[in-house]
Coordinates of C-alpha atoms in Angstrom, one line a residue:
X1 CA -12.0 5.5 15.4
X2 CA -8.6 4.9 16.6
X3 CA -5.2 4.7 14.6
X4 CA -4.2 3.3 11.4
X5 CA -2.4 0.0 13.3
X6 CA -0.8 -3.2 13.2
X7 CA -1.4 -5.2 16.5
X8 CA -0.6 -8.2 18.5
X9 CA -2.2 -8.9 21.9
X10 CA 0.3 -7.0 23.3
X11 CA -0.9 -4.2 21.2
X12 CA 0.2 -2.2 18.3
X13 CA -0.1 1.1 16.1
X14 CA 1.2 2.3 12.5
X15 CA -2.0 5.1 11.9
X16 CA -4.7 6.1 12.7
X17 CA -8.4 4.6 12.1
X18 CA -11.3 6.7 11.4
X19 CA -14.2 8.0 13.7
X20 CA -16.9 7.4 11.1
X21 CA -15.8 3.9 10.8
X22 CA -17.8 2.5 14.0
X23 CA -21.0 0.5 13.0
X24 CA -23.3 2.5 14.5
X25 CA -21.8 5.7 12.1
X26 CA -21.5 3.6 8.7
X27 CA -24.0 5.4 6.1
X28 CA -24.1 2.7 3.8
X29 CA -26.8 0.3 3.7
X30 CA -25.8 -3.5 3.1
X31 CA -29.5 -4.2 2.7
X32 CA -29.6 -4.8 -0.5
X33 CA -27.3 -7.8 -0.7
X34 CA -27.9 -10.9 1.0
X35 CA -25.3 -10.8 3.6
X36 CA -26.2 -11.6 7.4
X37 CA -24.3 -10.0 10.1
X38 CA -22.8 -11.9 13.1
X39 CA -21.1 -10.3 15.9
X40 CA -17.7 -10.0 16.3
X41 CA -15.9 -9.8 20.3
X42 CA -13.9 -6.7 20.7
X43 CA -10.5 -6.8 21.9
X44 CA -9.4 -4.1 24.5
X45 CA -5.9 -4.4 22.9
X46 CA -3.8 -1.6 21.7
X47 CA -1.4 -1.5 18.5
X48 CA 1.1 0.8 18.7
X49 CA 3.1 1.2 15.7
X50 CA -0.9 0.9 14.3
X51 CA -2.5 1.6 17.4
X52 CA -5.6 -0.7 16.6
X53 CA -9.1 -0.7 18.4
X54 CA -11.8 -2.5 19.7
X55 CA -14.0 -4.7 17.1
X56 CA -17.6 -2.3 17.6
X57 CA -20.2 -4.7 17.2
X58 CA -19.8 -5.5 13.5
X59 CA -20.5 -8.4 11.3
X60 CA -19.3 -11.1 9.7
X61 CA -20.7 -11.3 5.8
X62 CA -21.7 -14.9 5.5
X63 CA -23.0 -16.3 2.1
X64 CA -23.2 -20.0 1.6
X65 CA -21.6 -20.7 4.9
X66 CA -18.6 -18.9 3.6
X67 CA -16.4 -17.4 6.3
X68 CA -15.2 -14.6 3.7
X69 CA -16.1 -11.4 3.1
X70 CA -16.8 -12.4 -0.8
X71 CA -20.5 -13.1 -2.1
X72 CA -18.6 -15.0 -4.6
X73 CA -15.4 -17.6 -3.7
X74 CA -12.1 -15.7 -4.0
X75 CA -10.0 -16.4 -7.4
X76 CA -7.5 -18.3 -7.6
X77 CA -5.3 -16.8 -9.6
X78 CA -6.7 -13.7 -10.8
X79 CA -5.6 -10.0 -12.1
X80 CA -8.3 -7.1 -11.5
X81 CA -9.5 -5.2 -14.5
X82 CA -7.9 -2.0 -14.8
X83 CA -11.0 -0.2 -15.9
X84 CA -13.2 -1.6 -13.2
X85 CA -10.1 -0.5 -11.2
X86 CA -10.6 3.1 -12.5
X87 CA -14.2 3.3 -11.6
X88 CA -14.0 1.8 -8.6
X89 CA -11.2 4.5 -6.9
X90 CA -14.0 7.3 -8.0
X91 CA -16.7 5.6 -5.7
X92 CA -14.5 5.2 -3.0
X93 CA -14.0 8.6 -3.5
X94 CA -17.5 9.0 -2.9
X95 CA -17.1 7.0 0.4
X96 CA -14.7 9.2 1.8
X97 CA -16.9 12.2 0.9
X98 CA -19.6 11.2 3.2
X99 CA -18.2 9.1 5.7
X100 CA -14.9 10.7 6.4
X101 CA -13.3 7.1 6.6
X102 CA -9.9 8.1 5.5
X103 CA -8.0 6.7 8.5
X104 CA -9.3 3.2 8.6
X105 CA -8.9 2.3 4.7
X106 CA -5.6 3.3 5.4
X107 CA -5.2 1.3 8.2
X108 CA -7.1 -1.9 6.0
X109 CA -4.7 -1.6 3.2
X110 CA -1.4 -1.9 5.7
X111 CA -2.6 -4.6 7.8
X112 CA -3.0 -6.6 4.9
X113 CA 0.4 -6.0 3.5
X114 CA 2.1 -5.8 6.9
X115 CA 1.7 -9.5 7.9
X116 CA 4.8 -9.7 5.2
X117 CA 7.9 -12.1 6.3
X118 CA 11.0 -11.6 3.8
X119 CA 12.6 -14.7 4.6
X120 CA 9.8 -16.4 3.8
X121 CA 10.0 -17.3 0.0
X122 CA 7.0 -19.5 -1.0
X123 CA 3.6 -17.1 -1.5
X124 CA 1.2 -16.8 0.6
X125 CA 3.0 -18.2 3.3
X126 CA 5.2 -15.4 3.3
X127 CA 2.0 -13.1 4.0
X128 CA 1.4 -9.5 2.6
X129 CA -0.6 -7.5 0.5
X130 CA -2.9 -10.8 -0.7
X131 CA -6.3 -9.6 0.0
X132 CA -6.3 -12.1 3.1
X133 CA -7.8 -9.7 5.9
X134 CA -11.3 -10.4 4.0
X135 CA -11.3 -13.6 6.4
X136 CA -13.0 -13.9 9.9
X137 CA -10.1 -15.5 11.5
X138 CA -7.8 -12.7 10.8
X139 CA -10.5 -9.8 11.5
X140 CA -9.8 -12.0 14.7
X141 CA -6.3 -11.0 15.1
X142 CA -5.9 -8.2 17.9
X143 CA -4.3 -6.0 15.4
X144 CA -7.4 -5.6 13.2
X145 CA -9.9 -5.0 16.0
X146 CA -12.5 -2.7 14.5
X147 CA -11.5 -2.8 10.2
X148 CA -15.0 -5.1 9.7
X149 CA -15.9 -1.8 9.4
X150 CA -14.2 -0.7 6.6
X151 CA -15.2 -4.0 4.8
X152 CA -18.7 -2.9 5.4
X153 CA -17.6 0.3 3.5
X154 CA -16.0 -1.6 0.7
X155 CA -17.8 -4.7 0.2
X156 CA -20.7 -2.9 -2.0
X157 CA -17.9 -1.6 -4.1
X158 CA -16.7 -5.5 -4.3
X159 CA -19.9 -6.6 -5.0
X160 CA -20.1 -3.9 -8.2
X161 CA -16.9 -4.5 -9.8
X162 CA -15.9 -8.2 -9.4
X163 CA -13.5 -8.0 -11.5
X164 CA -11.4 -6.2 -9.0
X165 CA -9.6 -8.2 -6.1
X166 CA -9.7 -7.7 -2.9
X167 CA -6.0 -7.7 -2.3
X168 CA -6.0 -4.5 -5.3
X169 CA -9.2 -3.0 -3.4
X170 CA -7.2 -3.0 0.0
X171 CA -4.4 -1.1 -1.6
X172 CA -6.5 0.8 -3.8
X173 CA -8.9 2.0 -1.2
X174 CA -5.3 3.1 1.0
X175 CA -3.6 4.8 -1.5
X176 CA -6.4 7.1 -2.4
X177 CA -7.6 7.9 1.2
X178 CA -4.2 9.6 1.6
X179 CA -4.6 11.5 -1.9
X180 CA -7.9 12.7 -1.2
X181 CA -6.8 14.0 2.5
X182 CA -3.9 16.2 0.9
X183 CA -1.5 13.6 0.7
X184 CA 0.9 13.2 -2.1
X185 CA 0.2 11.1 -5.2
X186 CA 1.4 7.3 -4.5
X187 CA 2.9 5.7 -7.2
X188 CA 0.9 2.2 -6.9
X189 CA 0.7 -0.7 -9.3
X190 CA -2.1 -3.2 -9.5
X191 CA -2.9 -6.5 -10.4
X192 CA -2.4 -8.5 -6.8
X193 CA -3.8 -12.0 -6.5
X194 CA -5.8 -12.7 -4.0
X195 CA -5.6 -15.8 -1.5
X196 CA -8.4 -18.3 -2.2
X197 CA -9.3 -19.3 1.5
X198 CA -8.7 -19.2 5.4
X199 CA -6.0 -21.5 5.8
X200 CA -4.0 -19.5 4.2
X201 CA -3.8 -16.1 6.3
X202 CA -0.8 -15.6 8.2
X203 CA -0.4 -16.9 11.8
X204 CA -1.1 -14.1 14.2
X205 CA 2.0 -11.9 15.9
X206 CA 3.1 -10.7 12.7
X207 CA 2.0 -6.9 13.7
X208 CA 4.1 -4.7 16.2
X209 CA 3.4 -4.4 20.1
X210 CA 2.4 -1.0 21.9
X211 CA 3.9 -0.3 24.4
X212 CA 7.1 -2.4 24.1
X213 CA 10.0 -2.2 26.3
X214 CA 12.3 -0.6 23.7
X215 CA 10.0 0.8 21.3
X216 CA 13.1 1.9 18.8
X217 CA 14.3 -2.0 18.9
X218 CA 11.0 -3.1 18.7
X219 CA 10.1 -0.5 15.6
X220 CA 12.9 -2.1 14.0
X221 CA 12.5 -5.5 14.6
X222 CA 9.2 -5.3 13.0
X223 CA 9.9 -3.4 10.1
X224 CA 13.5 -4.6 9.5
X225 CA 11.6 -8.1 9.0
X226 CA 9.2 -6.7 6.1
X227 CA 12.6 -5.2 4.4
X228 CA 11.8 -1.7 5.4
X229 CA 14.9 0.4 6.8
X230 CA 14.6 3.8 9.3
X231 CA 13.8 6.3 6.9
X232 CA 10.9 4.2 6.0
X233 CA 9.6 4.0 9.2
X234 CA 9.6 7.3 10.2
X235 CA 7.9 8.2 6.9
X236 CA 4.8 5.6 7.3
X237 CA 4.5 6.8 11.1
X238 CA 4.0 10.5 9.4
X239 CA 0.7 8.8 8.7
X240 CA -0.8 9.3 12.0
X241 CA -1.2 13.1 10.9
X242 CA -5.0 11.6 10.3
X243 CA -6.9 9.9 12.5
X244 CA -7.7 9.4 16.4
X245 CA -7.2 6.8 19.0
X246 CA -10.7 6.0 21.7
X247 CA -9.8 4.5 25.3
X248 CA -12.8 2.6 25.5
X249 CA -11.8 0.6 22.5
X250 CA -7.7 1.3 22.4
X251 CA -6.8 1.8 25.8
X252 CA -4.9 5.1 24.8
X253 CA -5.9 8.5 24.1
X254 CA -8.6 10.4 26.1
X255 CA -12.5 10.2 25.8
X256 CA -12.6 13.5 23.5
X257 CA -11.1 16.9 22.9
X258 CA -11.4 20.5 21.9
X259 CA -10.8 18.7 18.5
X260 CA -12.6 16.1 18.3
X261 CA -16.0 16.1 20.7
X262 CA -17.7 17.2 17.3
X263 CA -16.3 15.1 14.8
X264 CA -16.9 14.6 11.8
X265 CA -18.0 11.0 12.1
X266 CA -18.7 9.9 15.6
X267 CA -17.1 12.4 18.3
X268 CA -14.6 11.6 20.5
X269 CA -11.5 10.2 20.7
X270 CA -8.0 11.9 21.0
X271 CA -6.2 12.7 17.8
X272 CA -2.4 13.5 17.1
X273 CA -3.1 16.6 15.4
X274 CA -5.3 19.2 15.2
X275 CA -6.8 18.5 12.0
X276 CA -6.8 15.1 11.8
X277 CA -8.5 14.0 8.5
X278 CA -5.4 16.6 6.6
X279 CA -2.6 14.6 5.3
X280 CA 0.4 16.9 5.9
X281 CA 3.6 16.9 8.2
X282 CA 1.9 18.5 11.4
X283 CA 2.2 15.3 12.7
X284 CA 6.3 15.7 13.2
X285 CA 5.4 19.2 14.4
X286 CA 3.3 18.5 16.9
X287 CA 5.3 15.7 18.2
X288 CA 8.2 17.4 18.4
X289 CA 6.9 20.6 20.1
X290 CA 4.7 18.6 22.4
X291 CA 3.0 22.0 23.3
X292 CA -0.9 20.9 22.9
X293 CA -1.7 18.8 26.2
X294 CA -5.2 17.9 23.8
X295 CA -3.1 16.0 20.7
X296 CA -1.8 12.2 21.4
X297 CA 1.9 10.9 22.0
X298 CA 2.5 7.5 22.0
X299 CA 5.8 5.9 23.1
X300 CA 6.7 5.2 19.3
X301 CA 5.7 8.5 18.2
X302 CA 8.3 10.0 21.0
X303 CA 11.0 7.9 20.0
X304 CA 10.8 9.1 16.3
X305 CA 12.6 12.4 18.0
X306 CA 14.7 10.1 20.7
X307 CA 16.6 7.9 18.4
X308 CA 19.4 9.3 16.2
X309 CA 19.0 7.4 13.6
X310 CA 14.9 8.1 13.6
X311 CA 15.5 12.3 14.6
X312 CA 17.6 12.9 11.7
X313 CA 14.2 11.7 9.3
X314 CA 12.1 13.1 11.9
X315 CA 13.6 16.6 12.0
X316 CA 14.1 16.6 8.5
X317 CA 10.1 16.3 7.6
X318 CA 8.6 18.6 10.7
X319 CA 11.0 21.0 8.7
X320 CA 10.6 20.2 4.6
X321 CA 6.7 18.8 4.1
X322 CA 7.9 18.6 0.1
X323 CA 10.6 16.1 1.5
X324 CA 8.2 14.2 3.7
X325 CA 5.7 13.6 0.9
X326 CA 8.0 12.2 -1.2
X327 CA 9.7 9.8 1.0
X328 CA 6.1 9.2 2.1
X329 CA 4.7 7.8 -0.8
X330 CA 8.3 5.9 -2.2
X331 CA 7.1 4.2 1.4
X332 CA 4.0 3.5 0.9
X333 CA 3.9 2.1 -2.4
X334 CA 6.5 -0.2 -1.4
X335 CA 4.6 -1.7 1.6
X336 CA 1.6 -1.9 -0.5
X337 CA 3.6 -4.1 -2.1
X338 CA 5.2 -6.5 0.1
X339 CA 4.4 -10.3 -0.5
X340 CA 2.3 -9.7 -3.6
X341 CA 1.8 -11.9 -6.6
X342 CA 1.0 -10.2 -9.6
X343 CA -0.5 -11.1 -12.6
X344 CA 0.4 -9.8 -15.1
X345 CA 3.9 -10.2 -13.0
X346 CA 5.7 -6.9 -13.4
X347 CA 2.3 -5.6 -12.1
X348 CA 0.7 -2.4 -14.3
X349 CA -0.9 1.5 -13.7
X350 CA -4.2 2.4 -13.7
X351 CA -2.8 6.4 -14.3
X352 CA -2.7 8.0 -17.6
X353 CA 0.2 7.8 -19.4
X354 CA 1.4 4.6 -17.1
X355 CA -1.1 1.9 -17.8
X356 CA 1.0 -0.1 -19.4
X357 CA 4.7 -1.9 -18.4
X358 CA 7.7 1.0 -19.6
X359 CA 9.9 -1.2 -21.8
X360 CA 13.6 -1.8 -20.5
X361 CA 15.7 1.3 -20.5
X362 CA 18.7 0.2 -22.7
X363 CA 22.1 0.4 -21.0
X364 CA 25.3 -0.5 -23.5
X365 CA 27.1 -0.9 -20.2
X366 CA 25.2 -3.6 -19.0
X367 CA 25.7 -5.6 -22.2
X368 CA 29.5 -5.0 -23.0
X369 CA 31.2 -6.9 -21.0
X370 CA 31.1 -10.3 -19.1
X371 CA 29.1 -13.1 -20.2
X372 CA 25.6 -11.3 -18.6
X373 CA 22.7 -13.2 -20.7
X374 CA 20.0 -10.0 -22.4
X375 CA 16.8 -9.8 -20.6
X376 CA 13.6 -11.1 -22.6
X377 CA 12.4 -7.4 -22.6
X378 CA 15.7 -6.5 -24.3
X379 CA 16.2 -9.5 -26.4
X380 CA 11.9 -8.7 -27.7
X381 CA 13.2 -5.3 -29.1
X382 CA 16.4 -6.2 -30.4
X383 CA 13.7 -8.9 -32.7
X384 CA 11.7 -5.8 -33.2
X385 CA 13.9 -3.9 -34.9
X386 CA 15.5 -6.5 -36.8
X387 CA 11.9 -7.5 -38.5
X388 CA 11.5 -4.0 -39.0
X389 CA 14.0 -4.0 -41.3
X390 CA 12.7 -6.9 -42.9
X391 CA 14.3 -9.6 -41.3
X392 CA 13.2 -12.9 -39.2
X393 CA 14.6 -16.4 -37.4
X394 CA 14.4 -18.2 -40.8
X395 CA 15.0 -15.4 -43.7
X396 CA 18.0 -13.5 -43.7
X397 CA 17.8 -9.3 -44.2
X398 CA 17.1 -8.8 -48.0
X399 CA 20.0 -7.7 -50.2
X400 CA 20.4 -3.9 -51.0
X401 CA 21.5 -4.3 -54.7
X402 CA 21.7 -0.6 -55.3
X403 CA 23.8 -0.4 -51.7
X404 CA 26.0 -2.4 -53.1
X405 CA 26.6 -1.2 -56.9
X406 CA 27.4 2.0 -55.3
X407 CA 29.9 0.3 -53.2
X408 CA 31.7 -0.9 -56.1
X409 CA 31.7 2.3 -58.0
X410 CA 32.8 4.1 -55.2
X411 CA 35.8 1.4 -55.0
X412 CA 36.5 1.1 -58.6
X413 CA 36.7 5.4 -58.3
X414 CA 39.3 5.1 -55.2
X415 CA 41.6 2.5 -57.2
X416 CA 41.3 4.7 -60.8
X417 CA 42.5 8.0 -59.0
X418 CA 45.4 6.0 -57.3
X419 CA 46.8 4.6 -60.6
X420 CA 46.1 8.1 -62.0
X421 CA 47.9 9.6 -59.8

């Protein structure tokens, strides 16, 4: 288990990964399908800004010669079910329950949105949250040493609900492992499509460095490229409040601690906080204070309190945990999102009382002046009211007689009292 990262060969980290998440600690069985298991190397690289680990000896899910996680071919163009989508978050609720994998499906959902290139228009090419980390030759990537593992966790949840994408699943699976851990509610939207093969995942080098020269510069550079500004950054590296980082696969942390030689999951591993499957702000505590020679400081969790740009975010959530959590999950819904297609476009909820798109907000500003053309959405209800009332494109509203015979009356009244008078 080592942290929630992005990774190049030079290394990289963003959170943290979970102990349970090694093959050799995975409680669920895969024996039931008909998948096969090939070996995967391990890579002794490091993420930093998502410190990421060492492949353990996992497997690659074949089926049909397919090189992707899928038992079936990926669609095309497809949006997830919002029901299965519903049942699907309670069993990986269950997942979390028993193998304490919170870290590494948080991990799993970013590193498949955070290959994301804004000046890259055309989709996928422009890489993101597209379900594309399902493939062999990203698993490959440096970054995402050690997340076959939490496909092995997800796939049987695939497998039941196949109406679900993986590109939702990712996401999904993220979003809720921060919930469940304490974490604030994230306000995510479904119905991401999901690539349809291995030519098109991104290039690899997408994912920050550890260990960079200028880690601030380097943060930025990174982040700045998916459209995400400072705040944001210090927000998603709150994550590493969960999760640990293991030298023999990482090349950071120590072999275990006070906190850690006893797990849960697999023990070992050095974490950044003391309780380190707890989504709070301890992680801006502890880094600041730097009073615990057991808990982890990397050189991008330093600079968080270096910078003065960073500090002023980083001061301000080691102090207000209300103000973390919400800038936290504004940031983490919005990288879940980066490089997505939807279908249906504007994306929907799978929440109560937000399953469905809120119609637009009508603003007589934003219609009164200029030559600004009315949105569909506000053009569908002005037609809404109108053939309420009785009208349509080819009939005219009906004619109030009565309206009008009182009209004249009142009229003929007005002019009688004048010549009266």
């Amino acid at each position: 288990m080592t942290s929630l990262t992005f990774s190049t060969p030079a290394t990289s980290r963003l959170l943290p990964s979970a102990a349970s998440t090694s093959s050799s600690s995975v409680k669920l069985s895969l024996s039931s399908s008909a998948h096969s298991f090939k070996p995967l190397r391990s890579s002794p690289l490091v993420s930093h800004l998502f410190l990421s680990q060492k492949r353990a000896p996992a497997s690659r899910l074949l089926r049909n010669g397919s090189s992707s996680y899928s038992a079936v071919s990926a669609p095309k163009c497809f949006a997830s079910d919002p029901e299965q989508l519903k049942n699907a978050r309670e069993d990986i609720k269950e997942i979390l329950k028993t193998n304490f994998c919170h870290p590494i499906l948080v991990r799993l959902g970013w590193h498949d949105a955070g290959t994301y290139n804004k000046e890259i228009e055309e989709w996928p090419q422009r890489g993101g949250a597209n379900g594309s980390l399902r493939y062999e030759v990203e698993l490959k990537h440096a970054a995402n040493a050690g997340l076959v593992n939490a496909l092995k966790l997800l796939q049987p949840i695939k497998d039941k609900y196949s109406g679900v994408t993986y590109a939702d699943l990712f996401q999904l699976a993220s979003a809720t492992a921060v919930e469940e851990a304490g974490g604030p509610k994230i306000p995510m939207k479904y119905g991401r499509v999901d690539v349809s093969g291995p030519e098109q995942c991104p290039e690899e080098g997408r994912l920050p460095d550890a260990g960079p020269p200028s880690p601030a510069a380097h943060l930025r550079e990174v982040f700045y490229r998916m459209g995400l500004d400072d705040k944001e950054i210090v927000a998603l590296s709150g994550a590493h409040t969960m999760g640990r980082s293991r030298p023999e696969r990482s090349g950071w942390g120590k072999p275990e601690t006070k906190y850690t030689k006893d797990g849960p999951g697999a023990p070992g591993g050095q974490s950044w906080t003391v309780q380190w499957l707890k989504f709070d702000n301890s992680y801006f505590k502890d880094i600041k204070e730097r009073r615990d020679a057991e808990l982890l400081v990397l050189p991008t969790d330093a600079v968080l309190f270096e910078d003065p740009s960073f500090k002023e975010y980083a001061e301000k959530y080691a102090a207000n945990q209300d103000a973390f959590f919400k800038d936290y999950a504004e940031a983490h819904a919005k990288l879940s999102n980066l490089g997505a297609k939807f279908d249906p476009q504007e994306g929907f909820s799978i929440d109560e009382g937000s399953s469905q798109p809120q119609p637009e907000k009508f603003e007589a500003a934003k219609y009164s002046t200029g030559k600004r053309e009315l949105s569909e959405a506000m053009k569908q209800k002005i037609r809404a009211e109108y053939e309420g009332l009785g009208g349509s494109p080819d009939k005219p509203l009906p004619t109030n007689y009565f309206l009008n015979i009182m009209i004249i009356i009142g009229v003929l009244a007005i002019l009688t009292s004048l010549l009266g008078n």
